[in-house]
PDB file of N, CA and C in Angstrom:
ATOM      1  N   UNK A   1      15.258  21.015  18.156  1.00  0.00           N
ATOM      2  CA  UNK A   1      15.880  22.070  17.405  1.00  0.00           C
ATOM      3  C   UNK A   1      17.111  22.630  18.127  1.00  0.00           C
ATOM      4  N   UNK A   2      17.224  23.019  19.490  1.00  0.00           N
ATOM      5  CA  UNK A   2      18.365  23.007  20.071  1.00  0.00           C
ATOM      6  C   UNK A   2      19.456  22.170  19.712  1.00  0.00           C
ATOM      7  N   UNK A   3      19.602  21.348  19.670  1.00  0.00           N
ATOM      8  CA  UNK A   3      20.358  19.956  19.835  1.00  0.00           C
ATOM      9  C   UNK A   3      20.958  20.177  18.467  1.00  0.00           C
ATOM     10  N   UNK A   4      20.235  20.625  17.217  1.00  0.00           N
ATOM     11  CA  UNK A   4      20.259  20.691  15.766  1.00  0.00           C
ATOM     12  C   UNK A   4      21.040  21.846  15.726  1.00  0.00           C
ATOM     13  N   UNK A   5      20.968  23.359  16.066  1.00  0.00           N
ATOM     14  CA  UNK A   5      21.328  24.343  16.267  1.00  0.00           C
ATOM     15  C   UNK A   5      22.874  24.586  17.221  1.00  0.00           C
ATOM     16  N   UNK A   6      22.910  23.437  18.571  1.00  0.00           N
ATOM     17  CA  UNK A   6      24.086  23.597  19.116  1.00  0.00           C
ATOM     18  C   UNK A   6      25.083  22.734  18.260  1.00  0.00           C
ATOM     19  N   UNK A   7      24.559  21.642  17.876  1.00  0.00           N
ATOM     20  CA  UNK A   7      25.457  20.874  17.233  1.00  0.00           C
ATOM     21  C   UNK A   7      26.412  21.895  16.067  1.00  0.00           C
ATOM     22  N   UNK A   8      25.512  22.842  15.072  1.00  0.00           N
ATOM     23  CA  UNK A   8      26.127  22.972  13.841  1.00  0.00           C
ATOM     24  C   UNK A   8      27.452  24.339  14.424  1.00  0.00           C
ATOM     25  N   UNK A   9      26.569  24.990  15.785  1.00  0.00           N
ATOM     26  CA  UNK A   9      27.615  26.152  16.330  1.00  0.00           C
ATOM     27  C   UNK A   9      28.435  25.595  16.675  1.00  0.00           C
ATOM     28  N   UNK A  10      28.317  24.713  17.495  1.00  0.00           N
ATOM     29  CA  UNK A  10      29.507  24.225  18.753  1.00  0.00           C
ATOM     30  C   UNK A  10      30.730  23.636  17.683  1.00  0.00           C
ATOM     31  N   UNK A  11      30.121  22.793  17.012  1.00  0.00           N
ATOM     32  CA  UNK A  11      30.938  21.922  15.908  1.00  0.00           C
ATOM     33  C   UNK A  11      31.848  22.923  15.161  1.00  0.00           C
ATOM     34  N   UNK A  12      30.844  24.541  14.294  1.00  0.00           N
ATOM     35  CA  UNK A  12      31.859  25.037  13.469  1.00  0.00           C
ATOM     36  C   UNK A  12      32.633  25.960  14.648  1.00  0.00           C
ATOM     37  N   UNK A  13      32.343  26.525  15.807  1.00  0.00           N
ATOM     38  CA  UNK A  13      33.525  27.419  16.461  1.00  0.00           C
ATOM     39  C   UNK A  13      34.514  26.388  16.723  1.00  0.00           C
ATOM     40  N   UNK A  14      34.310  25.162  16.985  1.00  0.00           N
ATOM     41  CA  UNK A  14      35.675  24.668  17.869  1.00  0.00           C
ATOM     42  C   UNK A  14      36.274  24.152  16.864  1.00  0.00           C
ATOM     43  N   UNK A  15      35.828  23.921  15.248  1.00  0.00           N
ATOM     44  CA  UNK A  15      36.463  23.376  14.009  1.00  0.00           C
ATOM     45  C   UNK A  15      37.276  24.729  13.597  1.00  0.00           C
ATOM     46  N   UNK A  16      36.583  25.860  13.879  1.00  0.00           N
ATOM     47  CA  UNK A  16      37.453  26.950  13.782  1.00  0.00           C
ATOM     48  C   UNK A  16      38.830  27.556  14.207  1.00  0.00           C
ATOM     49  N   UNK A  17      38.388  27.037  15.987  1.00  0.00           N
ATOM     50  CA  UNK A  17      39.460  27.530  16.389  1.00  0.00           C
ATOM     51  C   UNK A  17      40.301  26.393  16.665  1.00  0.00           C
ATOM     52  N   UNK A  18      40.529  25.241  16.364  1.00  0.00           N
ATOM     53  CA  UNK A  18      41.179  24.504  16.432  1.00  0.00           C
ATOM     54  C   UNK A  18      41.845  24.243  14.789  1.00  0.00           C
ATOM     55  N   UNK A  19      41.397  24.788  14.113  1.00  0.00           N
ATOM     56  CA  UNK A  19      41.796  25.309  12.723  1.00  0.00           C
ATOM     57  C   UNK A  19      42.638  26.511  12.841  1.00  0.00           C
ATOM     58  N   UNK A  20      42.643  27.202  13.492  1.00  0.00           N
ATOM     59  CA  UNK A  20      43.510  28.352  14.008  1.00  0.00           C
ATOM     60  C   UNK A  20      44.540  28.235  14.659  1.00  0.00           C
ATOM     61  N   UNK A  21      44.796  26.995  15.603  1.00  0.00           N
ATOM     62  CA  UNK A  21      45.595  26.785  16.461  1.00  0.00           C
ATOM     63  C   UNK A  21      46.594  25.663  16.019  1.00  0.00           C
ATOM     64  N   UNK A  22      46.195  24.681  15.635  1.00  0.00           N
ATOM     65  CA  UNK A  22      46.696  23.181  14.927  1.00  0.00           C
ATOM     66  C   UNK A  22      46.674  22.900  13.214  1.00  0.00           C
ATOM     67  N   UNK A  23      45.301  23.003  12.986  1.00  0.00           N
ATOM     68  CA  UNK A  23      45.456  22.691  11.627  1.00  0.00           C
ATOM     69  C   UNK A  23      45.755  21.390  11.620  1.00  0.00           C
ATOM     70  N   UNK A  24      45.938  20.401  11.890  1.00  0.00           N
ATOM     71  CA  UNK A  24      45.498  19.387  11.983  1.00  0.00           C
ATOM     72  C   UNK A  24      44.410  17.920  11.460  1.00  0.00           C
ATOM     73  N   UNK A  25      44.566  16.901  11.654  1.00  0.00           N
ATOM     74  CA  UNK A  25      43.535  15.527  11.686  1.00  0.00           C
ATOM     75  C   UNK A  25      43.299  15.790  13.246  1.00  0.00           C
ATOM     76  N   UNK A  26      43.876  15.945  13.997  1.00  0.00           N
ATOM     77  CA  UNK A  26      44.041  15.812  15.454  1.00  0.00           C
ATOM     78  C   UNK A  26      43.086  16.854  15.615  1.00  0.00           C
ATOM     79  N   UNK A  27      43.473  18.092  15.118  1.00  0.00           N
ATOM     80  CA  UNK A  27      42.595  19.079  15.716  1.00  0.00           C
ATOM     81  C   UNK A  27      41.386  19.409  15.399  1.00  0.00           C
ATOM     82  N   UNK A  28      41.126  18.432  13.950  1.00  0.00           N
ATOM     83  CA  UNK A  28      39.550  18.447  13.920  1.00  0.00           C
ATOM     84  C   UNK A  28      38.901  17.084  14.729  1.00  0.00           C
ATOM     85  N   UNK A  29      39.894  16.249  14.796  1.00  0.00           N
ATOM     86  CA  UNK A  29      39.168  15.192  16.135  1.00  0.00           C
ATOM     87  C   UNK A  29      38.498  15.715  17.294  1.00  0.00           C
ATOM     88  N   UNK A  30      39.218  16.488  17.637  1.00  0.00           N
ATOM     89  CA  UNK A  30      39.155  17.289  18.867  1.00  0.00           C
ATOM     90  C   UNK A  30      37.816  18.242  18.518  1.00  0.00           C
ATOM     91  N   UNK A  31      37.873  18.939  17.335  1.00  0.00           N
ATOM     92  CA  UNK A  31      36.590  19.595  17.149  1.00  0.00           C
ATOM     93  C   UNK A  31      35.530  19.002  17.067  1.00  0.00           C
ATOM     94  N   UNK A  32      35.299  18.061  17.288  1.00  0.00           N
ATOM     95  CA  UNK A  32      34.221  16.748  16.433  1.00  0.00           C
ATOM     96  C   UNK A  32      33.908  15.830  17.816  1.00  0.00           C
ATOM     97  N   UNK A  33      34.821  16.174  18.875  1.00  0.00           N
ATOM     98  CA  UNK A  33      34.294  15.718  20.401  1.00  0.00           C
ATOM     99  C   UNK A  33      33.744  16.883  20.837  1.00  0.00           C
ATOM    100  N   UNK A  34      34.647  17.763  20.998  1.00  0.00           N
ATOM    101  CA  UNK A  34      34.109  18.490  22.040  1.00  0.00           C
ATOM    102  C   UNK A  34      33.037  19.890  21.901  1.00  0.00           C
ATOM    103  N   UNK A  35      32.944  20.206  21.024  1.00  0.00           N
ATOM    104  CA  UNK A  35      31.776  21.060  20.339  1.00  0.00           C
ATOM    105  C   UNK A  35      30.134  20.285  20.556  1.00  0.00           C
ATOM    106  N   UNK A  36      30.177  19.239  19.546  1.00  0.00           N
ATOM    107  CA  UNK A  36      29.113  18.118  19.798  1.00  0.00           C
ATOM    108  C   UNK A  36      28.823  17.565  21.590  1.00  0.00           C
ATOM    109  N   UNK A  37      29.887  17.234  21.952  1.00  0.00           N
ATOM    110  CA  UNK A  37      29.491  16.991  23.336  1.00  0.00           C
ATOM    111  C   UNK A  37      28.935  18.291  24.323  1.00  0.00           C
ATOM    112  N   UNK A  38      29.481  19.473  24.118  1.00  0.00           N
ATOM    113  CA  UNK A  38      29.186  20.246  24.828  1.00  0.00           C
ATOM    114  C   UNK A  38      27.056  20.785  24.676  1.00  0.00           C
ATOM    115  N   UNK A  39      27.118  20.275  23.110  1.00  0.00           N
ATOM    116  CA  UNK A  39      26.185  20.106  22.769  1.00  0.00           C
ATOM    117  C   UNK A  39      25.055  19.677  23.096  1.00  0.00           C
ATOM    118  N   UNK A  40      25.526  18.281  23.190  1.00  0.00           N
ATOM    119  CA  UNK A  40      24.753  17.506  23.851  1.00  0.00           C
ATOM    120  C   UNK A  40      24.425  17.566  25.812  1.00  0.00           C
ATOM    121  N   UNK A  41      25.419  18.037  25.774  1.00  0.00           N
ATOM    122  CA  UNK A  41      25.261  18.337  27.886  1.00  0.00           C
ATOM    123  C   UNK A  41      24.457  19.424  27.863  1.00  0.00           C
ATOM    124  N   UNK A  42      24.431  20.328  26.658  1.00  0.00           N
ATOM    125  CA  UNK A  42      23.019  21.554  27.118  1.00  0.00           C
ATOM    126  C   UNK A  42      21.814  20.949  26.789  1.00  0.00           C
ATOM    127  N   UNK A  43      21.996  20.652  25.937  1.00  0.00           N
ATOM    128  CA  UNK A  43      20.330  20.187  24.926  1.00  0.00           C
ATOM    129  C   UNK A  43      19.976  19.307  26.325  1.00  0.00           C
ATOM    130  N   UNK A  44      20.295  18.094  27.142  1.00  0.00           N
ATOM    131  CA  UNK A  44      20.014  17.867  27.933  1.00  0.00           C
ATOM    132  C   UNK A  44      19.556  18.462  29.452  1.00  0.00           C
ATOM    133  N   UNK A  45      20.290  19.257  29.340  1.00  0.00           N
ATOM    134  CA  UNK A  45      19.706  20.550  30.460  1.00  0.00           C
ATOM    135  C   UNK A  45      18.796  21.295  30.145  1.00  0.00           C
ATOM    136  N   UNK A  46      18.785  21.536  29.066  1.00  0.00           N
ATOM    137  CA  UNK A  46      17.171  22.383  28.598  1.00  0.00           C
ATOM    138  C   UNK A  46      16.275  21.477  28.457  1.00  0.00           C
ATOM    139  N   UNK A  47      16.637  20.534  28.220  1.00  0.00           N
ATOM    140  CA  UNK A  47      14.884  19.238  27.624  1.00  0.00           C
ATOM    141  C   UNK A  47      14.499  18.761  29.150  1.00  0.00           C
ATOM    142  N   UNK A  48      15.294  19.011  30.433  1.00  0.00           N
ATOM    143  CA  UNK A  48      15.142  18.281  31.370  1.00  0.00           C
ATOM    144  C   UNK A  48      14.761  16.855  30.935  1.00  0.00           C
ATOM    145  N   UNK A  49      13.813  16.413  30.300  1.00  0.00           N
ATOM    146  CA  UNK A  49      13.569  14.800  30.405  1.00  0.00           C
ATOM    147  C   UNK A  49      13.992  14.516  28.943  1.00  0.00           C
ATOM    148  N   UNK A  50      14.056  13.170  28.870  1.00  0.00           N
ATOM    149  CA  UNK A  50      14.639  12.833  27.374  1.00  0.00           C
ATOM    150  C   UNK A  50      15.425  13.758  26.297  1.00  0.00           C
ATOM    151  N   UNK A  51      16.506  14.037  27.074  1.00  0.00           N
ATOM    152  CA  UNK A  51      17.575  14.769  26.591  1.00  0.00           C
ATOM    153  C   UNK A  51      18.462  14.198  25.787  1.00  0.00           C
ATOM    154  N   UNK A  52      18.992  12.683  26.029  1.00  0.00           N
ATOM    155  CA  UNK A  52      19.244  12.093  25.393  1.00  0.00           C
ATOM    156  C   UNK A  52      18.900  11.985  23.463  1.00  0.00           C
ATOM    157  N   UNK A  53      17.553  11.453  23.850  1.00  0.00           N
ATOM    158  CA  UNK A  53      16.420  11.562  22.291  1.00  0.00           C
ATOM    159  C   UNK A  53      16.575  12.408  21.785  1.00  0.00           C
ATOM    160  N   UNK A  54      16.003  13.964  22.490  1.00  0.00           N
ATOM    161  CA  UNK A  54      16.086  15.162  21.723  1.00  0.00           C
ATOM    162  C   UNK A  54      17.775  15.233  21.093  1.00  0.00           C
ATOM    163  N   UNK A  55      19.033  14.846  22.126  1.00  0.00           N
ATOM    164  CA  UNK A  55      20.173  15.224  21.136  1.00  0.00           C
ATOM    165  C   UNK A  55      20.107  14.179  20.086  1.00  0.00           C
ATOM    166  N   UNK A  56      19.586  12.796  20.118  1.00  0.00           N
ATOM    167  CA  UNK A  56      19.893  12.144  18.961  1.00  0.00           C
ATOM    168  C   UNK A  56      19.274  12.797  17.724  1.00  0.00           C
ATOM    169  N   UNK A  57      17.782  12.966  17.995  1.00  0.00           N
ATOM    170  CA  UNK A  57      17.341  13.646  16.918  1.00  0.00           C
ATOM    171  C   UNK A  57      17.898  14.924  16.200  1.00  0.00           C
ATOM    172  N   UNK A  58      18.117  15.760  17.412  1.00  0.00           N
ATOM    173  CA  UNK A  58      18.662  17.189  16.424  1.00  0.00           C
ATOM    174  C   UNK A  58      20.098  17.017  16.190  1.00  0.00           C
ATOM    175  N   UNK A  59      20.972  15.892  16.147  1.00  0.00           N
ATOM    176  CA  UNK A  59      22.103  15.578  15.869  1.00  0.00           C
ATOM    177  C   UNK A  59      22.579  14.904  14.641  1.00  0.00           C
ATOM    178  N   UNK A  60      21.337  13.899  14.515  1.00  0.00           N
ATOM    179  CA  UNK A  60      20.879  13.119  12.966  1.00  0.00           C
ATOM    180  C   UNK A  60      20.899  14.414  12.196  1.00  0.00           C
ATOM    181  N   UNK A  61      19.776  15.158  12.399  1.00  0.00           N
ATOM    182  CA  UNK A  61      19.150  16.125  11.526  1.00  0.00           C
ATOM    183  C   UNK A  61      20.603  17.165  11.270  1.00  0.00           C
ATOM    184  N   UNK A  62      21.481  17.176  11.891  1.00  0.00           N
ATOM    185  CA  UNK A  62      22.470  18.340  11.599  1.00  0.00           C
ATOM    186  C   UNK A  62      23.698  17.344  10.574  1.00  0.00           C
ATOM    187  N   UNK A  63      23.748  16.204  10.988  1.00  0.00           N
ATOM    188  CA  UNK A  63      24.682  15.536   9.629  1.00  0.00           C
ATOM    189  C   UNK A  63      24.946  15.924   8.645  1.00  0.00           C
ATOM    190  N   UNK A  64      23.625  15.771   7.920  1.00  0.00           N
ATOM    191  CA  UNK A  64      23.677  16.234   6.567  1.00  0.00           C
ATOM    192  C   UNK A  64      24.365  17.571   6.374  1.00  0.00           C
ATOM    193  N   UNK A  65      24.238  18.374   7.172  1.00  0.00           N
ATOM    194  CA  UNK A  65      24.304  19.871   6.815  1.00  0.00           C
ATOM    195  C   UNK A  65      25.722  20.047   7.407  1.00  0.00           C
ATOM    196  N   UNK A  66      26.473  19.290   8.075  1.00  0.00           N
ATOM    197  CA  UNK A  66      27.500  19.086   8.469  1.00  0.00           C
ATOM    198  C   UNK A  66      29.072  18.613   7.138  1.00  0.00           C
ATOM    199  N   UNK A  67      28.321  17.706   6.661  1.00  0.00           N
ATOM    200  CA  UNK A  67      28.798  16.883   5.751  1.00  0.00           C
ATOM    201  C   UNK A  67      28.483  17.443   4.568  1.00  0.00           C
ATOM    202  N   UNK A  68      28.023  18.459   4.019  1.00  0.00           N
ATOM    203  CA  UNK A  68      27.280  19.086   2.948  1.00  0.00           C
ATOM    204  C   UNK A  68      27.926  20.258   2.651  1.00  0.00           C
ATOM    205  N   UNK A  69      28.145  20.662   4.252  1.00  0.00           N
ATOM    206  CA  UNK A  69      28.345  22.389   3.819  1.00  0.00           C
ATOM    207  C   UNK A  69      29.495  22.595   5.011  1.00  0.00           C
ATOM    208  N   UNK A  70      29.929  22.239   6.063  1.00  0.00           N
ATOM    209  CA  UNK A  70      30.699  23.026   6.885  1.00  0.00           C
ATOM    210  C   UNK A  70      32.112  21.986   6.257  1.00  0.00           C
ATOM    211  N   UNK A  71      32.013  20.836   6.265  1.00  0.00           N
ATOM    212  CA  UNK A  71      33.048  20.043   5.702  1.00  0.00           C
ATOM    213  C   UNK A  71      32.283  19.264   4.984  1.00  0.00           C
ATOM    214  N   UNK A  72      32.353  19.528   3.434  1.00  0.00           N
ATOM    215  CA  UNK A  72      31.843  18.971   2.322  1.00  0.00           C
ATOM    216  C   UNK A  72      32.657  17.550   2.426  1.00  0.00           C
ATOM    217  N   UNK A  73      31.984  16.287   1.854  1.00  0.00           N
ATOM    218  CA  UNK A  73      32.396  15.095   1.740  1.00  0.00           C
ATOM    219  C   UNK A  73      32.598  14.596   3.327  1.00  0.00           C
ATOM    220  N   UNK A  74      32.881  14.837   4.244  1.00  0.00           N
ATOM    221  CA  UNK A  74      33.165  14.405   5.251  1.00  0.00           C
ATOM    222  C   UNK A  74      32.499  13.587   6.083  1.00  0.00           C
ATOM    223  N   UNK A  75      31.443  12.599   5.621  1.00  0.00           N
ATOM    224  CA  UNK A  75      30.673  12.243   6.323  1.00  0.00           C
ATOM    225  C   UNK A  75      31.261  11.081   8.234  1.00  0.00           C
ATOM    226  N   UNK A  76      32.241  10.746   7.448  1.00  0.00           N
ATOM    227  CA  UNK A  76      33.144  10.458   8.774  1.00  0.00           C
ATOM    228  C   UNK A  76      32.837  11.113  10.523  1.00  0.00           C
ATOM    229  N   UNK A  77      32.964  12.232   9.512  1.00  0.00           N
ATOM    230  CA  UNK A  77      33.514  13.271  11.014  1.00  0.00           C
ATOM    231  C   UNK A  77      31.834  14.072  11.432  1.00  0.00           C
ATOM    232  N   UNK A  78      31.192  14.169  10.806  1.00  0.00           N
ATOM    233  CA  UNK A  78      29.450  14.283  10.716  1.00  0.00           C
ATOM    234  C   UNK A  78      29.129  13.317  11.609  1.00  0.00           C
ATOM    235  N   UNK A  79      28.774  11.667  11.616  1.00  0.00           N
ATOM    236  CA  UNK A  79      28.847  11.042  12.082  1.00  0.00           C
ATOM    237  C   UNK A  79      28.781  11.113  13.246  1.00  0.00           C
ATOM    238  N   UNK A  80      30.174  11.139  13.481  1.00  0.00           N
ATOM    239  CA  UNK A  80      31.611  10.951  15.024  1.00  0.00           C
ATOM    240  C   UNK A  80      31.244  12.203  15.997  1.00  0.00           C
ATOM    241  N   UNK A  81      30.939  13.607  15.404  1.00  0.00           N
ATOM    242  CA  UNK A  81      30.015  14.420  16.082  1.00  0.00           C
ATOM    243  C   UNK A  81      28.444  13.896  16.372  1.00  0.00           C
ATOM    244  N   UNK A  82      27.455  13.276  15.622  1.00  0.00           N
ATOM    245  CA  UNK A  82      26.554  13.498  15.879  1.00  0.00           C
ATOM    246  C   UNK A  82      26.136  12.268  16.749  1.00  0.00           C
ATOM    247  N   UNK A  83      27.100  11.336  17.305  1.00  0.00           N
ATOM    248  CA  UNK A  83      27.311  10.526  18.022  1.00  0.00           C
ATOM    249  C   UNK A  83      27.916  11.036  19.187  1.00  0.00           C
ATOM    250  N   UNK A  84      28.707  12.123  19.665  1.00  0.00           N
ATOM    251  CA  UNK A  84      28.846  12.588  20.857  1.00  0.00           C
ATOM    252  C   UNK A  84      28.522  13.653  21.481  1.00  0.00           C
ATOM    253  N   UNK A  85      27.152  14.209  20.470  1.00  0.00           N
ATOM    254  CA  UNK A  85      26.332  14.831  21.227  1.00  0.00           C
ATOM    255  C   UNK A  85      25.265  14.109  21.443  1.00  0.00           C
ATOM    256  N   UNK A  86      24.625  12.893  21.173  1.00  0.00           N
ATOM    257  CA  UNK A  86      24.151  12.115  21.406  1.00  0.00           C
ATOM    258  C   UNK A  86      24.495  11.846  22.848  1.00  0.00           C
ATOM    259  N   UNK A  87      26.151  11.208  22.562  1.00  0.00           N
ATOM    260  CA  UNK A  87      26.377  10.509  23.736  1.00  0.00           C
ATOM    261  C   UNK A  87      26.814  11.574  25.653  1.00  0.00           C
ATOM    262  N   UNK A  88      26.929  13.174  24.729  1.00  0.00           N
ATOM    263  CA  UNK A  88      27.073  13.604  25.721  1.00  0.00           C
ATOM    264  C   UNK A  88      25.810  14.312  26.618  1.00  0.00           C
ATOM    265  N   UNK A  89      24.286  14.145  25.673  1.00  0.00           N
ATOM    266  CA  UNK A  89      22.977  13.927  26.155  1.00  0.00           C
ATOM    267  C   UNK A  89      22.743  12.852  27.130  1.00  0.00           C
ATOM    268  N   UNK A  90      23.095  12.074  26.456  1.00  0.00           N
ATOM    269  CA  UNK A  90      22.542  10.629  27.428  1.00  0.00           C
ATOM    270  C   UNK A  90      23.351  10.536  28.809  1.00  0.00           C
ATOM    271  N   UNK A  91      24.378  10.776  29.081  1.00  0.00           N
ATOM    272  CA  UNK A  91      25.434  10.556  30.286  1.00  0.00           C
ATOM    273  C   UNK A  91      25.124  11.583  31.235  1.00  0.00           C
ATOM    274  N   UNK A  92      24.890  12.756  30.195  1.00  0.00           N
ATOM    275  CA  UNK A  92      24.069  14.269  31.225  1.00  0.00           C
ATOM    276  C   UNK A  92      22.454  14.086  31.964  1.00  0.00           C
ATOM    277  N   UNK A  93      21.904  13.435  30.726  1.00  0.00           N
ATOM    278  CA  UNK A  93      20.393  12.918  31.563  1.00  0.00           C
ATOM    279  C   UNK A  93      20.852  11.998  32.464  1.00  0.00           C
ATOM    280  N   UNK A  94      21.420  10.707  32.644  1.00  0.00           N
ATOM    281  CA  UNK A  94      21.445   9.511  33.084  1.00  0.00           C
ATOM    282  C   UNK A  94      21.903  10.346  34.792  1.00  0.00           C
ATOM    283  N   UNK A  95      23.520  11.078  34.839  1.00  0.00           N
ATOM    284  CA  UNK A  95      23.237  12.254  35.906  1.00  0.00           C
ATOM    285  C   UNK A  95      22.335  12.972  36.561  1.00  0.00           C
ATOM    286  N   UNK A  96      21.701  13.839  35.922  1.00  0.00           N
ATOM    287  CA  UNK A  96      20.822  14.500  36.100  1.00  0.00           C
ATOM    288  C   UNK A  96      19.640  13.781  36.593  1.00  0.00           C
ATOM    289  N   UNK A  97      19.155  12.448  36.711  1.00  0.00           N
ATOM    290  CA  UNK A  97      17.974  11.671  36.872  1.00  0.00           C
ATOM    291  C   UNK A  97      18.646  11.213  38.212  1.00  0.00           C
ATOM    292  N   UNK A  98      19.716  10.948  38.514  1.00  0.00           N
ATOM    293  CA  UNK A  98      20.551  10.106  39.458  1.00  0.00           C
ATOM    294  C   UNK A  98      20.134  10.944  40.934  1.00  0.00           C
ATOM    295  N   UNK A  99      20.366  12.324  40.390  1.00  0.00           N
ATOM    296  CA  UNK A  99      20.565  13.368  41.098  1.00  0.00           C
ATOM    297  C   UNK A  99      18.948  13.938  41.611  1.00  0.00           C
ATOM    298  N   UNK A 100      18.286  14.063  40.634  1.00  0.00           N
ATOM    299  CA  UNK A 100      16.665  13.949  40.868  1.00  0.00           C
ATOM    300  C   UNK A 100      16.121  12.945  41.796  1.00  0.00           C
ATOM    301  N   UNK A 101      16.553  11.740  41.785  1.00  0.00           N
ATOM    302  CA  UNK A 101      16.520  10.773  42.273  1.00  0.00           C
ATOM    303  C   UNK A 101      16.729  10.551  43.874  1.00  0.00           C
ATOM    304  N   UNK A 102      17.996  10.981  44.210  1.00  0.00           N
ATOM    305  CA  UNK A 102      18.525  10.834  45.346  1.00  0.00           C
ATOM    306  C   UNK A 102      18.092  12.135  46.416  1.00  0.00           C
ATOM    307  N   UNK A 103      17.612  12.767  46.065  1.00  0.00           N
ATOM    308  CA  UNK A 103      16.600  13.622  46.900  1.00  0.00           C
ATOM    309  C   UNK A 103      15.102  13.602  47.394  1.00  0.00           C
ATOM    310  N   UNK A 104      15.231  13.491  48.519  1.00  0.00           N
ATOM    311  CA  UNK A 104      14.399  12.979  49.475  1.00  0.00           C
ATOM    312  C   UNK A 104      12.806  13.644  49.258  1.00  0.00           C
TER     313      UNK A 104
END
């Protein structure tokens, strides 16, 4: 549920304010990395283990509602977010285990 919950915040403030600033294709690219990713690097810090999973799941689950209601039709950019909070879960666990790891 985190993962579901950061995704739809992170996604609409930085679609916001990069809607404020640019207005843009560019600047909703940009909203659609870095909201979702930031996303995904917490949801992984709170799940400690399978952080990864948990963002895929609550990232799937926010699509729809992405593509439905914050940008109707857009399933593109739904997607392309819910793939880099995914991907910014998995790179944060894969760290985070590295780091668990290397202590004695």
């Amino acid at each position: 549920m985190f993962a579901f919950a950061g995704n739809l915040l992170f996604f609409t403030v930085t679609n916001a304010a990069a809607g404020l600033t640019v207005g843009s294709e560019a600047a909703l690219l940009w909203a659609s990395i870095l909201g979702p990713a930031l996303a995904g690097i917490l949801t992984a810090v709170v799940a400690h283990q399978r952080g990864g999973i948990h963002a895929l799941l609550g990232s799937a689950a926010s699509m729809p509602v992405i593509a439905l209601f914050l940008l109707p039709g857009a399933w593109r950019t739904a997607i392309f977010a819910a793939c880099f909070c995914t991907l910014g879960a998995a790179i944060t666990e894969i760290l985070l285990r590295q780091r668990t790891q290397a202590k004695p």
